[in-house]
Amino acid sequence: MILSVDGIGLITAIAILVRLPEIGTVTREKIAALAGVAPYDNESSEQVSRTPYQRRSWALRKSLFCAALPASFRWNKQLIELYRRLRAAGKTHKATLIACVRKLLIFANTVVERGTPWQKQQLRAKTDLGLQAT
């Protein structure tokens, strides 16, 4: 089922299954936290900053980053649109790629949870949503 998601290959699917046995049984927020790609606030008594992710499973994150990079440029239409939208909003390449990794992991979690293959969804234009294009 995980292989049906555009951008996830055999190596990444194996890494997800081995390193995240909770896949498909937890919420999308929890799966992102378990994989180490959820943003957390780093607070101490002297400073407050935002870290892009917690360093937990470097091997899993490496596999997810290697899958998300080409997927966000070529293979997965939802990730391509997300990447373009975040870059246009002024986000850095790394922050945008982390968002794409998180979204790719959420796609895999959803596929396993539902037990159905990934359905390619057509991106809808703003006019299709009933919004005025500006």
mmCIF file with all atom_site columns, C-alpha atoms in Angstrom:
data_model
loop_
_atom_site.group_PDB
_atom_site.id
_atom_site.type_symbol
_atom_site.label_atom_id
_atom_site.label_alt_id
_atom_site.label_comp_id
_atom_site.label_asym_id
_atom_site.label_entity_id
_atom_site.label_seq_id
_atom_site.pdbx_PDB_ins_code
_atom_site.Cartn_x
_atom_site.Cartn_y
_atom_site.Cartn_z
_atom_site.occupancy
_atom_site.B_iso_or_equiv
_atom_site.pdbx_formal_charge
_atom_site.auth_seq_id
_atom_site.auth_comp_id
_atom_site.auth_asym_id
_atom_site.auth_atom_id
_atom_site.pdbx_PDB_model_num
ATOM 1   C CA . MET A 1 1   ? 0.000   0.000  0.000   1.00 0.00 ? 1   MET A CA 1
ATOM 2   C CA . ILE A 1 2   ? 2.768   2.464  0.870   1.00 0.00 ? 2   ILE A CA 1
ATOM 3   C CA . LEU A 1 3   ? 4.352   1.941  -2.557  1.00 0.00 ? 3   LEU A CA 1
ATOM 4   C CA . SER A 1 4   ? 1.222   3.322  -4.201  1.00 0.00 ? 4   SER A CA 1
ATOM 5   C CA . VAL A 1 5   ? 2.068   6.844  -2.954  1.00 0.00 ? 5   VAL A CA 1
ATOM 6   C CA . ASP A 1 6   ? 3.873   8.800  -5.671  1.00 0.00 ? 6   ASP A CA 1
ATOM 7   C CA . GLY A 1 7   ? 7.441   9.439  -4.560  1.00 0.00 ? 7   GLY A CA 1
ATOM 8   C CA . ILE A 1 8   ? 7.804   6.506  -2.161  1.00 0.00 ? 8   ILE A CA 1
ATOM 9   C CA . GLY A 1 9   ? 9.970   3.687  -3.445  1.00 0.00 ? 9   GLY A CA 1
ATOM 10  C CA . LEU A 1 10  ? 10.852  0.280  -2.071  1.00 0.00 ? 10  LEU A CA 1
ATOM 11  C CA . ILE A 1 11  ? 13.727  1.451  0.155   1.00 0.00 ? 11  ILE A CA 1
ATOM 12  C CA . THR A 1 12  ? 11.678  4.242  1.712   1.00 0.00 ? 12  THR A CA 1
ATOM 13  C CA . ALA A 1 13  ? 8.683   1.937  2.224   1.00 0.00 ? 13  ALA A CA 1
ATOM 14  C CA . ILE A 1 14  ? 10.898  -0.598 4.007   1.00 0.00 ? 14  ILE A CA 1
ATOM 15  C CA . ALA A 1 15  ? 12.432  2.156  6.156   1.00 0.00 ? 15  ALA A CA 1
ATOM 16  C CA . ILE A 1 16  ? 8.969   3.397  7.143   1.00 0.00 ? 16  ILE A CA 1
ATOM 17  C CA . LEU A 1 17  ? 7.734   -0.090 8.019   1.00 0.00 ? 17  LEU A CA 1
ATOM 18  C CA . VAL A 1 18  ? 10.856  -1.025 9.989   1.00 0.00 ? 18  VAL A CA 1
ATOM 19  C CA . ARG A 1 19  ? 11.424  2.266  11.816  1.00 0.00 ? 19  ARG A CA 1
ATOM 20  C CA . LEU A 1 20  ? 7.746   3.155  12.383  1.00 0.00 ? 20  LEU A CA 1
ATOM 21  C CA . PRO A 1 21  ? 5.797   0.070  13.405  1.00 0.00 ? 21  PRO A CA 1
ATOM 22  C CA . GLU A 1 22  ? 3.025   2.434  14.567  1.00 0.00 ? 22  GLU A CA 1
ATOM 23  C CA . ILE A 1 23  ? 2.255   3.448  10.953  1.00 0.00 ? 23  ILE A CA 1
ATOM 24  C CA . GLY A 1 24  ? -1.469  3.471  10.302  1.00 0.00 ? 24  GLY A CA 1
ATOM 25  C CA . THR A 1 25  ? -2.455  3.216  13.961  1.00 0.00 ? 25  THR A CA 1
ATOM 26  C CA . VAL A 1 26  ? -1.732  6.754  15.190  1.00 0.00 ? 26  VAL A CA 1
ATOM 27  C CA . THR A 1 27  ? -2.769  10.263 14.147  1.00 0.00 ? 27  THR A CA 1
ATOM 28  C CA . ARG A 1 28  ? -0.866  12.290 11.593  1.00 0.00 ? 28  ARG A CA 1
ATOM 29  C CA . GLU A 1 29  ? 0.517   14.581 14.290  1.00 0.00 ? 29  GLU A CA 1
ATOM 30  C CA . LYS A 1 30  ? 1.823   11.623 16.296  1.00 0.00 ? 30  LYS A CA 1
ATOM 31  C CA . ILE A 1 31  ? 3.368   9.883  13.269  1.00 0.00 ? 31  ILE A CA 1
ATOM 32  C CA . ALA A 1 32  ? 5.204   13.095 12.322  1.00 0.00 ? 32  ALA A CA 1
ATOM 33  C CA . ALA A 1 33  ? 6.469   13.423 15.906  1.00 0.00 ? 33  ALA A CA 1
ATOM 34  C CA . LEU A 1 34  ? 7.589   9.791  15.983  1.00 0.00 ? 34  LEU A CA 1
ATOM 35  C CA . ALA A 1 35  ? 9.503   10.254 12.735  1.00 0.00 ? 35  ALA A CA 1
ATOM 36  C CA . GLY A 1 36  ? 11.121  13.426 14.040  1.00 0.00 ? 36  GLY A CA 1
ATOM 37  C CA . VAL A 1 37  ? 9.725   15.832 11.431  1.00 0.00 ? 37  VAL A CA 1
ATOM 38  C CA . ALA A 1 38  ? 7.185   17.684 13.581  1.00 0.00 ? 38  ALA A CA 1
ATOM 39  C CA . PRO A 1 39  ? 8.152   21.248 14.546  1.00 0.00 ? 39  PRO A CA 1
ATOM 40  C CA . TYR A 1 40  ? 8.616   21.880 18.251  1.00 0.00 ? 40  TYR A CA 1
ATOM 41  C CA . ASP A 1 41  ? 9.204   25.023 20.259  1.00 0.00 ? 41  ASP A CA 1
ATOM 42  C CA . ASN A 1 42  ? 12.582  25.045 21.965  1.00 0.00 ? 42  ASN A CA 1
ATOM 43  C CA . GLU A 1 43  ? 12.105  27.069 25.137  1.00 0.00 ? 43  GLU A CA 1
ATOM 44  C CA . SER A 1 44  ? 14.463  27.780 27.968  1.00 0.00 ? 44  SER A CA 1
ATOM 45  C CA . SER A 1 45  ? 14.548  30.482 30.600  1.00 0.00 ? 45  SER A CA 1
ATOM 46  C CA . GLU A 1 46  ? 16.712  32.728 28.416  1.00 0.00 ? 46  GLU A CA 1
ATOM 47  C CA . GLN A 1 47  ? 15.534  32.115 24.863  1.00 0.00 ? 47  GLN A CA 1
ATOM 48  C CA . VAL A 1 48  ? 12.635  30.919 22.812  1.00 0.00 ? 48  VAL A CA 1
ATOM 49  C CA . SER A 1 49  ? 13.270  29.491 19.346  1.00 0.00 ? 49  SER A CA 1
ATOM 50  C CA . ARG A 1 50  ? 11.613  27.121 16.931  1.00 0.00 ? 50  ARG A CA 1
ATOM 51  C CA . THR A 1 51  ? 13.458  23.988 15.923  1.00 0.00 ? 51  THR A CA 1
ATOM 52  C CA . PRO A 1 52  ? 12.392  22.374 12.657  1.00 0.00 ? 52  PRO A CA 1
ATOM 53  C CA . TYR A 1 53  ? 12.447  18.845 14.077  1.00 0.00 ? 53  TYR A CA 1
ATOM 54  C CA . GLN A 1 54  ? 13.658  16.712 16.931  1.00 0.00 ? 54  GLN A CA 1
ATOM 55  C CA . ARG A 1 55  ? 16.657  14.475 16.292  1.00 0.00 ? 55  ARG A CA 1
ATOM 56  C CA . ARG A 1 56  ? 15.280  11.007 16.828  1.00 0.00 ? 56  ARG A CA 1
ATOM 57  C CA . SER A 1 57  ? 15.536  8.529  13.969  1.00 0.00 ? 57  SER A CA 1
ATOM 58  C CA . TRP A 1 58  ? 18.167  9.863  11.583  1.00 0.00 ? 58  TRP A CA 1
ATOM 59  C CA . ALA A 1 59  ? 17.990  6.805  9.289   1.00 0.00 ? 59  ALA A CA 1
ATOM 60  C CA . LEU A 1 60  ? 14.246  7.176  8.775   1.00 0.00 ? 60  LEU A CA 1
ATOM 61  C CA . ARG A 1 61  ? 14.496  10.942 8.252   1.00 0.00 ? 61  ARG A CA 1
ATOM 62  C CA . LYS A 1 62  ? 17.295  10.415 5.732   1.00 0.00 ? 62  LYS A CA 1
ATOM 63  C CA . SER A 1 63  ? 15.134  7.991  3.742   1.00 0.00 ? 63  SER A CA 1
ATOM 64  C CA . LEU A 1 64  ? 12.160  10.331 3.884   1.00 0.00 ? 64  LEU A CA 1
ATOM 65  C CA . PHE A 1 65  ? 14.256  13.313 2.764   1.00 0.00 ? 65  PHE A CA 1
ATOM 66  C CA . CYS A 1 66  ? 15.708  11.285 -0.113  1.00 0.00 ? 66  CYS A CA 1
ATOM 67  C CA . ALA A 1 67  ? 12.167  10.414 -1.196  1.00 0.00 ? 67  ALA A CA 1
ATOM 68  C CA . ALA A 1 68  ? 10.626  13.850 -0.672  1.00 0.00 ? 68  ALA A CA 1
ATOM 69  C CA . LEU A 1 69  ? 13.217  15.775 -2.659  1.00 0.00 ? 69  LEU A CA 1
ATOM 70  C CA . PRO A 1 70  ? 12.441  14.277 -6.100  1.00 0.00 ? 70  PRO A CA 1
ATOM 71  C CA . ALA A 1 71  ? 8.777   13.807 -5.190  1.00 0.00 ? 71  ALA A CA 1
ATOM 72  C CA . SER A 1 72  ? 8.382   17.523 -4.487  1.00 0.00 ? 72  SER A CA 1
ATOM 73  C CA . PHE A 1 73  ? 9.900   18.440 -7.846  1.00 0.00 ? 73  PHE A CA 1
ATOM 74  C CA . ARG A 1 74  ? 8.680   15.703 -10.160 1.00 0.00 ? 74  ARG A CA 1
ATOM 75  C CA . TRP A 1 75  ? 6.547   12.807 -8.942  1.00 0.00 ? 75  TRP A CA 1
ATOM 76  C CA . ASN A 1 76  ? 3.843   13.921 -6.520  1.00 0.00 ? 76  ASN A CA 1
ATOM 77  C CA . LYS A 1 77  ? 1.546   16.714 -7.708  1.00 0.00 ? 77  LYS A CA 1
ATOM 78  C CA . GLN A 1 78  ? 0.374   17.587 -4.186  1.00 0.00 ? 78  GLN A CA 1
ATOM 79  C CA . LEU A 1 79  ? 3.967   17.943 -2.976  1.00 0.00 ? 79  LEU A CA 1
ATOM 80  C CA . ILE A 1 80  ? 4.948   19.975 -6.050  1.00 0.00 ? 80  ILE A CA 1
ATOM 81  C CA . GLU A 1 81  ? 2.123   22.407 -5.324  1.00 0.00 ? 81  GLU A CA 1
ATOM 82  C CA . LEU A 1 82  ? 2.998   22.534 -1.600  1.00 0.00 ? 82  LEU A CA 1
ATOM 83  C CA . TYR A 1 83  ? 6.666   23.208 -2.384  1.00 0.00 ? 83  TYR A CA 1
ATOM 84  C CA . ARG A 1 84  ? 5.831   26.015 -4.818  1.00 0.00 ? 84  ARG A CA 1
ATOM 85  C CA . ARG A 1 85  ? 3.313   27.600 -2.461  1.00 0.00 ? 85  ARG A CA 1
ATOM 86  C CA . LEU A 1 86  ? 5.668   27.611 0.544   1.00 0.00 ? 86  LEU A CA 1
ATOM 87  C CA . ARG A 1 87  ? 8.623   28.914 -1.483  1.00 0.00 ? 87  ARG A CA 1
ATOM 88  C CA . ALA A 1 88  ? 6.427   31.707 -2.860  1.00 0.00 ? 88  ALA A CA 1
ATOM 89  C CA . ALA A 1 89  ? 5.509   32.549 0.748   1.00 0.00 ? 89  ALA A CA 1
ATOM 90  C CA . GLY A 1 90  ? 9.213   33.076 1.514   1.00 0.00 ? 90  GLY A CA 1
ATOM 91  C CA . LYS A 1 91  ? 10.068  29.830 3.312   1.00 0.00 ? 91  LYS A CA 1
ATOM 92  C CA . THR A 1 92  ? 13.595  28.462 2.948   1.00 0.00 ? 92  THR A CA 1
ATOM 93  C CA . HIS A 1 93  ? 14.326  25.362 0.894   1.00 0.00 ? 93  HIS A CA 1
ATOM 94  C CA . LYS A 1 94  ? 15.046  23.302 3.998   1.00 0.00 ? 94  LYS A CA 1
ATOM 95  C CA . ALA A 1 95  ? 11.882  24.364 5.829   1.00 0.00 ? 95  ALA A CA 1
ATOM 96  C CA . THR A 1 96  ? 9.844   23.684 2.709   1.00 0.00 ? 96  THR A CA 1
ATOM 97  C CA . LEU A 1 97  ? 11.431  20.264 2.238   1.00 0.00 ? 97  LEU A CA 1
ATOM 98  C CA . ILE A 1 98  ? 10.682  19.355 5.872   1.00 0.00 ? 98  ILE A CA 1
ATOM 99  C CA . ALA A 1 99  ? 7.039   20.253 5.241   1.00 0.00 ? 99  ALA A CA 1
ATOM 100 C CA . CYS A 1 100 ? 7.077   18.010 2.157   1.00 0.00 ? 100 CYS A CA 1
ATOM 101 C CA . VAL A 1 101 ? 8.607   15.156 4.173   1.00 0.00 ? 101 VAL A CA 1
ATOM 102 C CA . ARG A 1 102 ? 5.888   15.521 6.793   1.00 0.00 ? 102 ARG A CA 1
ATOM 103 C CA . LYS A 1 103 ? 3.160   15.560 4.133   1.00 0.00 ? 103 LYS A CA 1
ATOM 104 C CA . LEU A 1 104 ? 4.638   12.485 2.396   1.00 0.00 ? 104 LEU A CA 1
ATOM 105 C CA . LEU A 1 105 ? 4.673   10.624 5.715   1.00 0.00 ? 105 LEU A CA 1
ATOM 106 C CA . ILE A 1 106 ? 1.053   11.651 6.345   1.00 0.00 ? 106 ILE A CA 1
ATOM 107 C CA . PHE A 1 107 ? 0.129   10.258 2.908   1.00 0.00 ? 107 PHE A CA 1
ATOM 108 C CA . ALA A 1 108 ? 1.778   6.924  3.790   1.00 0.00 ? 108 ALA A CA 1
ATOM 109 C CA . ASN A 1 109 ? 0.069   6.843  7.187   1.00 0.00 ? 109 ASN A CA 1
ATOM 110 C CA . THR A 1 110 ? -3.324  7.521  5.604   1.00 0.00 ? 110 THR A CA 1
ATOM 111 C CA . VAL A 1 111 ? -2.882  4.769  3.003   1.00 0.00 ? 111 VAL A CA 1
ATOM 112 C CA . VAL A 1 112 ? -2.019  2.179  5.656   1.00 0.00 ? 112 VAL A CA 1
ATOM 113 C CA . GLU A 1 113 ? -4.784  3.375  7.985   1.00 0.00 ? 113 GLU A CA 1
ATOM 114 C CA . ARG A 1 114 ? -7.477  3.158  5.309   1.00 0.00 ? 114 ARG A CA 1
ATOM 115 C CA . GLY A 1 115 ? -6.119  -0.006 3.706   1.00 0.00 ? 115 GLY A CA 1
ATOM 116 C CA . THR A 1 116 ? -6.610  1.358  0.204   1.00 0.00 ? 116 THR A CA 1
ATOM 117 C CA . PRO A 1 117 ? -4.032  2.305  -2.449  1.00 0.00 ? 117 PRO A CA 1
ATOM 118 C CA . TRP A 1 118 ? -3.158  5.950  -2.982  1.00 0.00 ? 118 TRP A CA 1
ATOM 119 C CA . GLN A 1 119 ? -5.630  7.770  -5.220  1.00 0.00 ? 119 GLN A CA 1
ATOM 120 C CA . LYS A 1 120 ? -4.098  10.408 -7.440  1.00 0.00 ? 120 LYS A CA 1
ATOM 121 C CA . GLN A 1 121 ? -6.159  13.526 -6.916  1.00 0.00 ? 121 GLN A CA 1
ATOM 122 C CA . GLN A 1 122 ? -6.416  16.253 -9.483  1.00 0.00 ? 122 GLN A CA 1
ATOM 123 C CA . LEU A 1 123 ? -5.369  19.638 -8.190  1.00 0.00 ? 123 LEU A CA 1
ATOM 124 C CA . ARG A 1 124 ? -8.291  21.990 -8.399  1.00 0.00 ? 124 ARG A CA 1
ATOM 125 C CA . ALA A 1 125 ? -7.925  25.538 -9.577  1.00 0.00 ? 125 ALA A CA 1
ATOM 126 C CA . LYS A 1 126 ? -9.226  28.349 -7.402  1.00 0.00 ? 126 LYS A CA 1
ATOM 127 C CA . THR A 1 127 ? -12.159 28.798 -9.777  1.00 0.00 ? 127 THR A CA 1
ATOM 128 C CA . ASP A 1 128 ? -13.121 25.140 -9.280  1.00 0.00 ? 128 ASP A CA 1
ATOM 129 C CA . LEU A 1 129 ? -13.366 25.763 -5.532  1.00 0.00 ? 129 LEU A CA 1
ATOM 130 C CA . GLY A 1 130 ? -15.803 28.587 -6.061  1.00 0.00 ? 130 GLY A CA 1
ATOM 131 C CA . LEU A 1 131 ? -13.192 31.245 -5.245  1.00 0.00 ? 131 LEU A CA 1
ATOM 132 C CA . GLN A 1 132 ? -12.352 34.210 -7.393  1.00 0.00 ? 132 GLN A CA 1
ATOM 133 C CA . ALA A 1 133 ? -8.922  34.017 -9.034  1.00 0.00 ? 133 ALA A CA 1
ATOM 134 C CA . THR A 1 134 ? -6.996  37.194 -8.275  1.00 0.00 ? 134 THR A CA 1
#
